[in-house]
Coordinates of C-alpha atoms and ligand atoms in Angstrom, one line a residue:
X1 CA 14.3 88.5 1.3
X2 CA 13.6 86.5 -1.9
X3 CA 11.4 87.7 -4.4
X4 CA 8.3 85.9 -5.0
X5 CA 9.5 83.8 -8.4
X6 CA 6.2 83.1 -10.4
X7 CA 5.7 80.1 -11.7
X8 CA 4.4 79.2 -15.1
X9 CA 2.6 76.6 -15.7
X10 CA 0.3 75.1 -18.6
X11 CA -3.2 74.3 -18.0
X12 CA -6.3 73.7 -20.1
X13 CA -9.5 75.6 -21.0
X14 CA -12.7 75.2 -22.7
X15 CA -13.4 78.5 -25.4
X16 CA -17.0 77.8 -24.6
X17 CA -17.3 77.8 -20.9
X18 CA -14.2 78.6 -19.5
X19 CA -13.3 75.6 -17.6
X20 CA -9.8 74.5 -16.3
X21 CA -8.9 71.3 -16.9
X22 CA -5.0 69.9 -16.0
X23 CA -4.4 68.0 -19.2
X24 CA -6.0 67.2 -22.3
X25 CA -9.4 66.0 -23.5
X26 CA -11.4 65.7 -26.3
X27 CA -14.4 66.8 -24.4
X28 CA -15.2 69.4 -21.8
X29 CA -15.7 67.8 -18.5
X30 CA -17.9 70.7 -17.6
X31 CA -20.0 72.3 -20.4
X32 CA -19.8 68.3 -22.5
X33 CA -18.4 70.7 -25.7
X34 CA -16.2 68.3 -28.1
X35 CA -12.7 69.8 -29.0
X36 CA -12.6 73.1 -27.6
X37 CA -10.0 72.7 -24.9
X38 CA -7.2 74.7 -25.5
X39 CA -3.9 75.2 -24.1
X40 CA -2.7 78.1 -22.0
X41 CA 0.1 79.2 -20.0
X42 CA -1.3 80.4 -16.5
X43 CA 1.5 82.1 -14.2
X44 CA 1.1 81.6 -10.8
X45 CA -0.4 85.2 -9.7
X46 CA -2.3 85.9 -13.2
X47 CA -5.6 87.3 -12.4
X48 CA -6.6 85.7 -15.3
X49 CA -6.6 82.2 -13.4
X50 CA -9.1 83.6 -10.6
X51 CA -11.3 86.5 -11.3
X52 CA -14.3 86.6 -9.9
X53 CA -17.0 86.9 -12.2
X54 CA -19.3 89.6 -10.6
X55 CA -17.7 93.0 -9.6
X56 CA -16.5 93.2 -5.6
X57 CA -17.1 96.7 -4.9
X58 CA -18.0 96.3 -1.1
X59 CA -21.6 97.9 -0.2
X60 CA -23.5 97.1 3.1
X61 CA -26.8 96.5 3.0
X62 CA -29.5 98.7 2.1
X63 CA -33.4 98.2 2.6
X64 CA -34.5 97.4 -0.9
X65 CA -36.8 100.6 -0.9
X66 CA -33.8 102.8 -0.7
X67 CA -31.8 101.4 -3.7
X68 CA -31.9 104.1 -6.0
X69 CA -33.2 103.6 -9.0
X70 CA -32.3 106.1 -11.5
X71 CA -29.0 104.1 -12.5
X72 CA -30.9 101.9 -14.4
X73 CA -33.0 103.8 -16.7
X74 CA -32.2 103.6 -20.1
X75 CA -31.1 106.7 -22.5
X76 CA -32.0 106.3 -25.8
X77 CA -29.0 105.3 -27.8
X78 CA -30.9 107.7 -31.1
X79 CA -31.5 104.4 -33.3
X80 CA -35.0 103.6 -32.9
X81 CA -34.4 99.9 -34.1
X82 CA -32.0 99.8 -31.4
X83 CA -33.7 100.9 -28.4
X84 CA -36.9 98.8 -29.4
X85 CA -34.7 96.1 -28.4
X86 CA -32.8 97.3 -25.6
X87 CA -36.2 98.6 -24.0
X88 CA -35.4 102.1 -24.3
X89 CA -31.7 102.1 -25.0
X90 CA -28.4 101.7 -23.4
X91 CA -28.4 102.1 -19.3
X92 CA -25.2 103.8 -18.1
X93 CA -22.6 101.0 -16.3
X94 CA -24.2 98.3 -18.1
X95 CA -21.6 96.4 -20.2
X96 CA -23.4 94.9 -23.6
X97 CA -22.1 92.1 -25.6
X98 CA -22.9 92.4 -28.9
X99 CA -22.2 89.0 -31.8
X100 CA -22.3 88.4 -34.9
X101 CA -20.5 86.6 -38.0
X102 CA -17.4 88.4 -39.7
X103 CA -18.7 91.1 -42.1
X104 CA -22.9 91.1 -40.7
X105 CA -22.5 94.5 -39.9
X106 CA -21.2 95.2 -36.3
X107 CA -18.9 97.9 -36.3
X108 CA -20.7 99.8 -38.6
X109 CA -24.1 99.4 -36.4
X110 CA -21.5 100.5 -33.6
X111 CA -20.2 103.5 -35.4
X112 CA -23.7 105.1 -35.8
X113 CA -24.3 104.0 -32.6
X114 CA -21.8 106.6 -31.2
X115 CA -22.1 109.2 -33.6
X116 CA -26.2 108.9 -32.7
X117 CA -25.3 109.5 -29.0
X118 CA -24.8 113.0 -27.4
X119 CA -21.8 113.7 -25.4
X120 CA -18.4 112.5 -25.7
X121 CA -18.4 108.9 -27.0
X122 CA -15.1 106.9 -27.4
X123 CA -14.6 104.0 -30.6
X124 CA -11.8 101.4 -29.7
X125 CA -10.5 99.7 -32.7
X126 CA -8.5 96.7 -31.9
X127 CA -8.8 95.2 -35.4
X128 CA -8.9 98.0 -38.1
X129 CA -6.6 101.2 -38.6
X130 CA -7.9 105.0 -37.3
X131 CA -8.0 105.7 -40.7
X132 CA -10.2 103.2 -41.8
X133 CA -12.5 103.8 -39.3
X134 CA -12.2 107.1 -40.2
X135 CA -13.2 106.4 -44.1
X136 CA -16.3 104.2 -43.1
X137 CA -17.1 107.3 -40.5
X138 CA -17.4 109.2 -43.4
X139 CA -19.1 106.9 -45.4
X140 CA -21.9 107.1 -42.7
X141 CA -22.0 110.6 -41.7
X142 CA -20.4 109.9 -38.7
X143 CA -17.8 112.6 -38.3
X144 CA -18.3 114.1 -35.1
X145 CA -16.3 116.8 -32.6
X146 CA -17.4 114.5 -29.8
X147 CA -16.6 111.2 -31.5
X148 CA -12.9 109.8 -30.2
X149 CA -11.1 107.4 -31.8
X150 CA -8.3 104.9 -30.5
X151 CA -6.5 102.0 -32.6
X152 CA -5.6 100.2 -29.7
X153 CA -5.2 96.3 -29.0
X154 CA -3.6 96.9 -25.2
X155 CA -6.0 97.2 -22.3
X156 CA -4.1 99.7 -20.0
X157 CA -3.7 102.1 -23.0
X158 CA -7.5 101.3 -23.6
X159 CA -8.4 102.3 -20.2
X160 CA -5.7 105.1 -20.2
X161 CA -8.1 106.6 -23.3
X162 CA -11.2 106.2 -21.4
X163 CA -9.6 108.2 -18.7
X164 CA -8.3 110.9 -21.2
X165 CA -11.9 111.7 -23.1
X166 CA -13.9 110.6 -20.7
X167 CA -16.8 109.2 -22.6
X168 CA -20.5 108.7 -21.6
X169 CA -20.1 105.4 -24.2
X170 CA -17.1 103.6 -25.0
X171 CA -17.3 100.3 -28.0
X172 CA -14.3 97.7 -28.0
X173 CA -14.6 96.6 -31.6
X174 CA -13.5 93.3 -30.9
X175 CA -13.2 92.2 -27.3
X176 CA -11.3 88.7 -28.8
X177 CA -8.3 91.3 -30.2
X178 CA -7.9 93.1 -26.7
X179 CA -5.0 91.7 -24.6
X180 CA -3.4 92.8 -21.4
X181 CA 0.2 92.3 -21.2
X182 CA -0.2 92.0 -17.4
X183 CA -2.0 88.4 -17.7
X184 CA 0.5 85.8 -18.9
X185 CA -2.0 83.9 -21.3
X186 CA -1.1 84.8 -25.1
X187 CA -3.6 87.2 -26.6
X188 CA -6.8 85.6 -27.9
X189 CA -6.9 83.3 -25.3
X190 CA -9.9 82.2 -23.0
X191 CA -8.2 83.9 -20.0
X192 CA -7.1 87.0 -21.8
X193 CA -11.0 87.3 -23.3
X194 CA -12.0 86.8 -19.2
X195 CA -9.7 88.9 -17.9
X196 CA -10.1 92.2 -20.5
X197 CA -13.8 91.6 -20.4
X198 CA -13.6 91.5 -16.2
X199 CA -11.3 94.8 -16.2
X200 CA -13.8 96.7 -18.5
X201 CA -16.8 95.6 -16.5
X202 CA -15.3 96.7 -13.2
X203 CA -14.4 100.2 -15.6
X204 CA -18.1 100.3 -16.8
X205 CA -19.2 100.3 -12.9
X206 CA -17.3 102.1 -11.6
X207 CA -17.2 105.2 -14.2
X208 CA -21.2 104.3 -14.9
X209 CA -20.4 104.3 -18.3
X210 CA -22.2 102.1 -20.8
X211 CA -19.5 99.7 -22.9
X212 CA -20.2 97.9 -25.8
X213 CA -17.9 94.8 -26.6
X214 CA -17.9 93.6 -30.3
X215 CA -17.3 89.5 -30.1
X216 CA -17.3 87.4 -33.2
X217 CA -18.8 84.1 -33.5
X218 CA -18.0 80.9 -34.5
X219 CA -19.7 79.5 -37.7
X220 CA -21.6 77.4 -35.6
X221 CA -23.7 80.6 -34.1
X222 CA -21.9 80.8 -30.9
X223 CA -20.0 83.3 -29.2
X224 CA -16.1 82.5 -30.1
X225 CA -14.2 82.4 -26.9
X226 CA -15.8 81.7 -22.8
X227 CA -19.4 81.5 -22.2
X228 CA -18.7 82.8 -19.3
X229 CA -18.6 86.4 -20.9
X230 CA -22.4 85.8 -21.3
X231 CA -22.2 86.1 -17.5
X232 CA -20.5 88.6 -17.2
X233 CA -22.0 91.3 -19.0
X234 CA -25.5 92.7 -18.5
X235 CA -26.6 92.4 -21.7
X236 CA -26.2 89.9 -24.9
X237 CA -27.0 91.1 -28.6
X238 CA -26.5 88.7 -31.4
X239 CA -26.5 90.7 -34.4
X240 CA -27.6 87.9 -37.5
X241 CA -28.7 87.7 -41.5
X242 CA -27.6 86.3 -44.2
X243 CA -24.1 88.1 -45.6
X244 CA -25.6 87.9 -49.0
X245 CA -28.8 89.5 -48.4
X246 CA -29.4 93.5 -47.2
X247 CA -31.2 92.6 -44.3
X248 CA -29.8 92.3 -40.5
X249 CA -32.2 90.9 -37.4
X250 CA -31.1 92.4 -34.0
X251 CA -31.8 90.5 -31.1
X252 CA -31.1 90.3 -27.3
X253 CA -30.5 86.9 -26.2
X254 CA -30.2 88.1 -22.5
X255 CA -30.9 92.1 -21.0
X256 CA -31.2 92.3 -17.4
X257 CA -32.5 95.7 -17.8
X258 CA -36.0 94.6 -20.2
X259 CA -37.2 92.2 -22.5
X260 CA -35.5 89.7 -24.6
X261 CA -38.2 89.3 -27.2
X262 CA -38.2 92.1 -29.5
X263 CA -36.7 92.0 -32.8
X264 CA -34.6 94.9 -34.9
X265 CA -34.9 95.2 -38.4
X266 CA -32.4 96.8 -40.2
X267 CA -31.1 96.8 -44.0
X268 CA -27.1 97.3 -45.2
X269 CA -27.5 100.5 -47.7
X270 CA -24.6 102.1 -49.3
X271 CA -24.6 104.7 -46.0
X272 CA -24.9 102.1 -43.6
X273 CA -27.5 100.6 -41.8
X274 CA -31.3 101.7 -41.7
X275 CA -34.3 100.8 -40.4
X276 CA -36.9 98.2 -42.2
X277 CA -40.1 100.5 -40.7
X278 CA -42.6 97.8 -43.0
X279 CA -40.8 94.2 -42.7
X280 CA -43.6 91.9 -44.5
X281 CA -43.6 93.4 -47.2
X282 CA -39.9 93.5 -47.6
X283 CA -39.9 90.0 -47.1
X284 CA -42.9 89.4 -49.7
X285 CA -41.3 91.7 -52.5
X286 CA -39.9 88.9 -54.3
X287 CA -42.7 86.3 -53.7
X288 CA -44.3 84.9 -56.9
X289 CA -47.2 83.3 -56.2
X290 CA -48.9 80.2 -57.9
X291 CA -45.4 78.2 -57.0
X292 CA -45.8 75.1 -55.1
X293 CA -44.0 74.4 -52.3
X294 CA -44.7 78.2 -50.4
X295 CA -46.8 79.3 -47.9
X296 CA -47.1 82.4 -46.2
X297 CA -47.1 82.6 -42.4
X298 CA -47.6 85.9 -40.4
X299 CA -45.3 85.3 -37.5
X300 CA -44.3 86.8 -34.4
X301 CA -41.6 88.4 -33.6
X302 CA -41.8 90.0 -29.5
X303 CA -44.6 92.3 -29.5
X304 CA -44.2 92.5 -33.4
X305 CA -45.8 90.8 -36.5
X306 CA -43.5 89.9 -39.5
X307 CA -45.4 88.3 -42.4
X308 CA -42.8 85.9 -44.4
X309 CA -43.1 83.2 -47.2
X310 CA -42.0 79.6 -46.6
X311 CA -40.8 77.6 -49.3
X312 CA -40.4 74.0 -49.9
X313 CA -38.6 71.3 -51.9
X314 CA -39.1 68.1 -52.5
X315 CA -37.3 65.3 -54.4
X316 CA -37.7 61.4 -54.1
X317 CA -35.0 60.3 -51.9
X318 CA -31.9 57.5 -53.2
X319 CA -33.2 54.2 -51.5
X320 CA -31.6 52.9 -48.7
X321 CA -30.1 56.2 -48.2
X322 CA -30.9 58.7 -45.3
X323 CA -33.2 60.8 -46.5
X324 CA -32.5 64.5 -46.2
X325 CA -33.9 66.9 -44.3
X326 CA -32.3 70.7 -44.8
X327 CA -33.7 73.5 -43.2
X328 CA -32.9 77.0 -43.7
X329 CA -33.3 80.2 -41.6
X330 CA -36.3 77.9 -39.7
X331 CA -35.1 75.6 -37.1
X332 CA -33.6 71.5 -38.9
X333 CA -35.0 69.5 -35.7
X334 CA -38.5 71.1 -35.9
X335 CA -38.3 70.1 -39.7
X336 CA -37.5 66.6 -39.0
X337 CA -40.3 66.5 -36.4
X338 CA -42.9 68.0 -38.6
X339 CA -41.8 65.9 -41.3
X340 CA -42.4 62.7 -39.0
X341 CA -45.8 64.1 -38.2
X342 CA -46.7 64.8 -41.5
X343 CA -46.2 60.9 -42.1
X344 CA -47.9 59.4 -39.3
X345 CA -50.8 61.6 -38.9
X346 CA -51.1 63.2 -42.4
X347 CA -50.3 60.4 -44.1
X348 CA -48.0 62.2 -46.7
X349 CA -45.1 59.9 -48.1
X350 CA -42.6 62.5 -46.7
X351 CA -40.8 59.5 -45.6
X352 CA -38.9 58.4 -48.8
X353 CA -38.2 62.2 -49.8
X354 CA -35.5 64.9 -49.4
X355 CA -37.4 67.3 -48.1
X356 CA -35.5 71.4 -48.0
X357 CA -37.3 73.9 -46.4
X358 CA -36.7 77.5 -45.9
X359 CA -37.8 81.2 -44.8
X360 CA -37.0 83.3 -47.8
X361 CA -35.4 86.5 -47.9
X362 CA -32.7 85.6 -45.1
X363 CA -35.1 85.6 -42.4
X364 CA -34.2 83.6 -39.4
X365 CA -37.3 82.7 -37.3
X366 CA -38.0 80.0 -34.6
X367 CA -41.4 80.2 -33.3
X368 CA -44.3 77.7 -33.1
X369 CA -46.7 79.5 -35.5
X370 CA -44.2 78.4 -38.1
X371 CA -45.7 74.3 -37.9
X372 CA -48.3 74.4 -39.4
X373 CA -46.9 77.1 -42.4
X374 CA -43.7 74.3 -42.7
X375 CA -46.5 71.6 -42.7
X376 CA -47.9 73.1 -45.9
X377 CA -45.2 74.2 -48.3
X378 CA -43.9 70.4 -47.9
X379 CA -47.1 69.1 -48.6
X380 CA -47.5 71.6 -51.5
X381 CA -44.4 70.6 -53.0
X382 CA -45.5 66.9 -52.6
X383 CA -48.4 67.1 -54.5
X384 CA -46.9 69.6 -56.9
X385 CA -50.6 72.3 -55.7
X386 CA -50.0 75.5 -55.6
X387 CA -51.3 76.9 -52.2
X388 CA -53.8 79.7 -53.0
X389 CA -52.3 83.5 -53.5
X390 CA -54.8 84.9 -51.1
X391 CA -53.7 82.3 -48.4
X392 CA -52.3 82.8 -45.2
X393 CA -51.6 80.5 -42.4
X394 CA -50.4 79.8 -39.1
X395 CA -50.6 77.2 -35.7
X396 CA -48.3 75.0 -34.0
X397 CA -48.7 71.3 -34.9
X398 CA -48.2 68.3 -31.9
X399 CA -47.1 65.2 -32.1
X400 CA -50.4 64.0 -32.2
X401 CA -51.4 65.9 -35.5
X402 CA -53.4 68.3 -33.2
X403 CA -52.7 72.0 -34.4
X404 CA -52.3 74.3 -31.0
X405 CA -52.9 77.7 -30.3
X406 CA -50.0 79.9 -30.4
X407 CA -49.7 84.0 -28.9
X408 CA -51.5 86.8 -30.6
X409 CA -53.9 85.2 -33.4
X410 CA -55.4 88.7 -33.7
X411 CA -52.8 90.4 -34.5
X412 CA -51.5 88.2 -36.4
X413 CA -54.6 87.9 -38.5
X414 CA -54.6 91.4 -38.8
X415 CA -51.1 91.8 -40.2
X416 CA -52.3 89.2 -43.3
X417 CA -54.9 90.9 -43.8
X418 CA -53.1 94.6 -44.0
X419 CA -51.1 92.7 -46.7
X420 CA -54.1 91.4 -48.8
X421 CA -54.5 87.8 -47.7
X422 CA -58.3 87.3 -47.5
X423 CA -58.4 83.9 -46.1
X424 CA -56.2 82.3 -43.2
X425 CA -56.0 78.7 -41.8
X426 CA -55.7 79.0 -37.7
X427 CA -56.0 77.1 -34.8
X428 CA -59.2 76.0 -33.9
X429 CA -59.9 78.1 -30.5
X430 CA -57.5 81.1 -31.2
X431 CA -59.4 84.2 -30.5
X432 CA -61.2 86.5 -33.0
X433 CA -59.5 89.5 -34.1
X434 CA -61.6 92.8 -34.3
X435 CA -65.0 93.8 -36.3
X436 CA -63.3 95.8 -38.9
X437 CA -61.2 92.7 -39.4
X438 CA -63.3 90.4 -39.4
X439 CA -65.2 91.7 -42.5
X440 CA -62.5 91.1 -44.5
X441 CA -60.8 87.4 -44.2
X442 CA -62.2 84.3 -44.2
X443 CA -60.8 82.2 -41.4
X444 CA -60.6 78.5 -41.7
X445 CA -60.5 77.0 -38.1
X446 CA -58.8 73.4 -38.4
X447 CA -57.6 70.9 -34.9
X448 CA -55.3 68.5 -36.8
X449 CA -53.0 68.3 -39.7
X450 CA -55.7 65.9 -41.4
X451 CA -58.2 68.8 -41.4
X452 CA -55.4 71.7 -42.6
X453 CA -54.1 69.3 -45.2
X454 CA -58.2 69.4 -46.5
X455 CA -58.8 72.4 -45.7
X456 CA -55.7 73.8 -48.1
X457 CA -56.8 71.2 -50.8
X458 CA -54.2 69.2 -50.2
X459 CA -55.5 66.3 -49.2
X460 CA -52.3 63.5 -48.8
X461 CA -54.4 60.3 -48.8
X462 CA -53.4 59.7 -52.1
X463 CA -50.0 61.0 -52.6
X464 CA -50.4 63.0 -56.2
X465 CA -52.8 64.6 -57.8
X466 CA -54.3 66.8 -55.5
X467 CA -57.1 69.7 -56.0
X468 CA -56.3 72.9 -55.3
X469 CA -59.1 75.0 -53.2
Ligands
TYD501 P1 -18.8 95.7 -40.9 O1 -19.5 96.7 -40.0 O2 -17.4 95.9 -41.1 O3 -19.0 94.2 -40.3 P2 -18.4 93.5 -39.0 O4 -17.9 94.6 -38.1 O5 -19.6 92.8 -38.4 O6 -17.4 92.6 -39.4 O7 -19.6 95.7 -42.3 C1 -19.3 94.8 -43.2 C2 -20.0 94.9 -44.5 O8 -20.9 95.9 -44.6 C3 -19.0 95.1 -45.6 O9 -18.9 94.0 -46.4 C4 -19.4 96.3 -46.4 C5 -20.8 96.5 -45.9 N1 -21.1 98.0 -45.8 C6 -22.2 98.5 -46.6 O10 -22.8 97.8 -47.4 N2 -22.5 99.8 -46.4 C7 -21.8 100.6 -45.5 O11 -22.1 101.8 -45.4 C8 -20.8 100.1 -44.7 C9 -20.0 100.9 -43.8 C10 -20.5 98.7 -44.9
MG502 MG1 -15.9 94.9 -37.6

């Protein structure tokens, strides 16, 4: 009787999606991703090669009125901030992803995480020492009798200390530095990522325990390693900010348990990470006003509005050069559009300027309501006009020049006017906020970019020289 000889081979797979591929390419045949093929030794029974990507417990079927229900509800993980996002906080034998750049703030969002949580809670560190964990535990007040602790980089130990302390929450801090020596693929690699992330999921389920997996991203903003880990878990967090600024936005990118829209605000202190209860007028705290180029824009952020300052530069461009279009914390392809609106239909001679545009204070915010906000700060710094202090403004521009309605005029109306702005450019047909509101702002309706442009006394027709309101 011979023994089954395993043979190695090499293969190919994309870090993004996870795709096989036989030999070489510059480009993923699957995803379309440039230059993330890498190489990897498969053997010929490694798991790695063919796991399944959803859990195979066998179950029969079950009318759909009989499923329980009382696996799914979520226990509040004790971090407001945190459960505002998660919908009411972490649901036992759900497996959560949570990214973010080197050095944003993850482990130590995870450490207060499990000192938060009641019961026995289990911290894998597969990157840092026990005792530097156990310094930045300390740091946060996180020294607690029910709080385990495991430097560990090798699955079966890992799951070997899950079975010793049996937690109700276990964090991998980093899923990317976990390897099972079962799986022939070096550590680090796409299938060692897979496979880990596979075991843990099938160790989440099965123990209904809610796991937390730290994975960096790339520089790019992605997830470094498979996509398909985004399939594989229940729940995606990308934890983001700007390194060199205190504050940190927490979002979910995909929950199968709630929402994906609401935003966490939190702020690196010297004890960690808190809470940012009032975030408008954190954001406006450094805002001088009588600048050209800014605009304030009360925004929306899921059920929440954030009131932030836009601000704009604008230089002449070198001829027959590109001209530049940079966009910070707001998103570069809306800017160019906006920009090419502002041209055509606004008549502004954004067309032979460098035009940089950003949401101060680190902020990172895609969302309609920003157009018309972006259209005004450029036009601002055009004409060199201040935008009135008492100004706020918000809408979505078209193609056309048209400005649209976006979600939740009142409220946002409202939030400007908490902060002291007493007169707002909206949407023509967006909705009137309350009485005791009303009493208290002046709103300008305007329908195109022509109208807002007049409207802010910044009239473009001629290019300089424009009156302020
Ligand atoms: P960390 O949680 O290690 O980030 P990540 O796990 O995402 O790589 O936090 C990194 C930064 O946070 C580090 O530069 C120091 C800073 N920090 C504070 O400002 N206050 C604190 O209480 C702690 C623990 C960290
Ligand atoms: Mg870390």
């Amino acid at each position: 009787m011979g023994s089954k000889t395993t043979k190695i081979r090499t293969t190919f797979a994309c870090t993004e999606c996870g795709a096989q591929s036989p030999k070489w390419a510059g480009r993923c045949t699957e995803c379309g991703d440039w230059n993330t093929l890498v190489e990897e030794l498969v053997g010929g029974d490694d798991p790695a090669a063919n796991v399944p990507l959803a859990p195979t417990k066998r179950s029969g079927p079950m009318r759909i009125g009989d499923v329980p229900t009382d696996i799914a509800r979520p226990i509040s993980t004790g971090i407001d901030e945190l459960d505002a996002v998660l919908g009411g906080g972490l649901v036992a034998g759900s497996v959560t992803l949570l990214g973010g750049e080197p050095g944003i703030g993850k482990s130590t969002l995870l450490l207060q995480l499990l000192a938060a949580r009641q019961g026995a809670t289990l911290y894998v560190s597969a990157e840092e020492s026990a005792q530097q964990v156990r310094l930045r535990a300390e740091r946060l007040d996180a020294i607690r009798p029910d709080l385990w602790l495991q430097s560990e980089t090798s699955l079966p130990h890992i799951l070997q200390a899950i079975d010793d302390t049996a937690p109700e929450l276990v964090v991998i801090d980093s899923i990317q530095t976990v390897a099972d020596p079962a799986l022939s693929s070096p550590p680090g690699s796409v299938g060692q990522v897979r496979g880990c992330a596979h075991r843990l999921v099938n160790e989440a389920k099965e123990r209904n325990i809610a796991v937390v997996l730290v994975g960096h991203v790339t520089k790019e903003g992605s997830l470094a390693g498979p996509r398909v880990l985004e399939h594989v878990v229940d729940t995606v967090l990308q934890f983001e900010g700007d390194r060199h600024h205190a504050l940190r936005l927490l979002r979910a990118t995909k929950h199968r348990f709630g929402p994906t829209n609401e935003l966490g605000l939190f702020e690196m202190v010297g004890a960690g990470l808190v809470a940012v209860p009032d975030p408008s007028t954190l954001f406006l705290a450094d805002r001088r006003t009588g600048i050209p180029g800014s605009a304030v824009v009360p925004t929306m952020e899921g059920r929440r509005p954030i009131v932030i300052e836009l601000q704009s530069l604008t230089t002449e461009a070198i001829p027959n050069v590109p001209c530049r279009r940079s966009a910070q914390g707001i998103d570069g392809g809306r800017l160019s559009m906006l920009m090419a609106v502002l041209g055509r239909r606004g008549r502004l001679k954004v067309g032979d300027h460098d035009v940089y545009a950003s949401a101060a204070g680190g902020a990172k915010i895609t969302e309609p309501g920003l157009d018309l906000g972006i259209c005004l700060a450029v036009a601002s710094a055009m004409s060199d006009t201040p935008l009135p202090p008492d100004l706020a403004v918000f809408g979505e521009v078209g193609l056309g020049g048209e400005i649209r309605q976006v979600s939740h005029a009142p409220r946002r109306i409202t939030e400007a006017v908490r902060l002291g702005f007493s007169r707002v450019i909206l949407p023509a047909k967006s909705p009137e906020p309350d009485e005791d509101v009303r009493d208290h702002v002046r709103l300008i309706r305007v329908d195109t970019i022509a109208a807002a442009l007049r409207a802010a006394g910044l009239d473009g027709s001629s290019g300089s020289g424009l009156r302020a309101v």
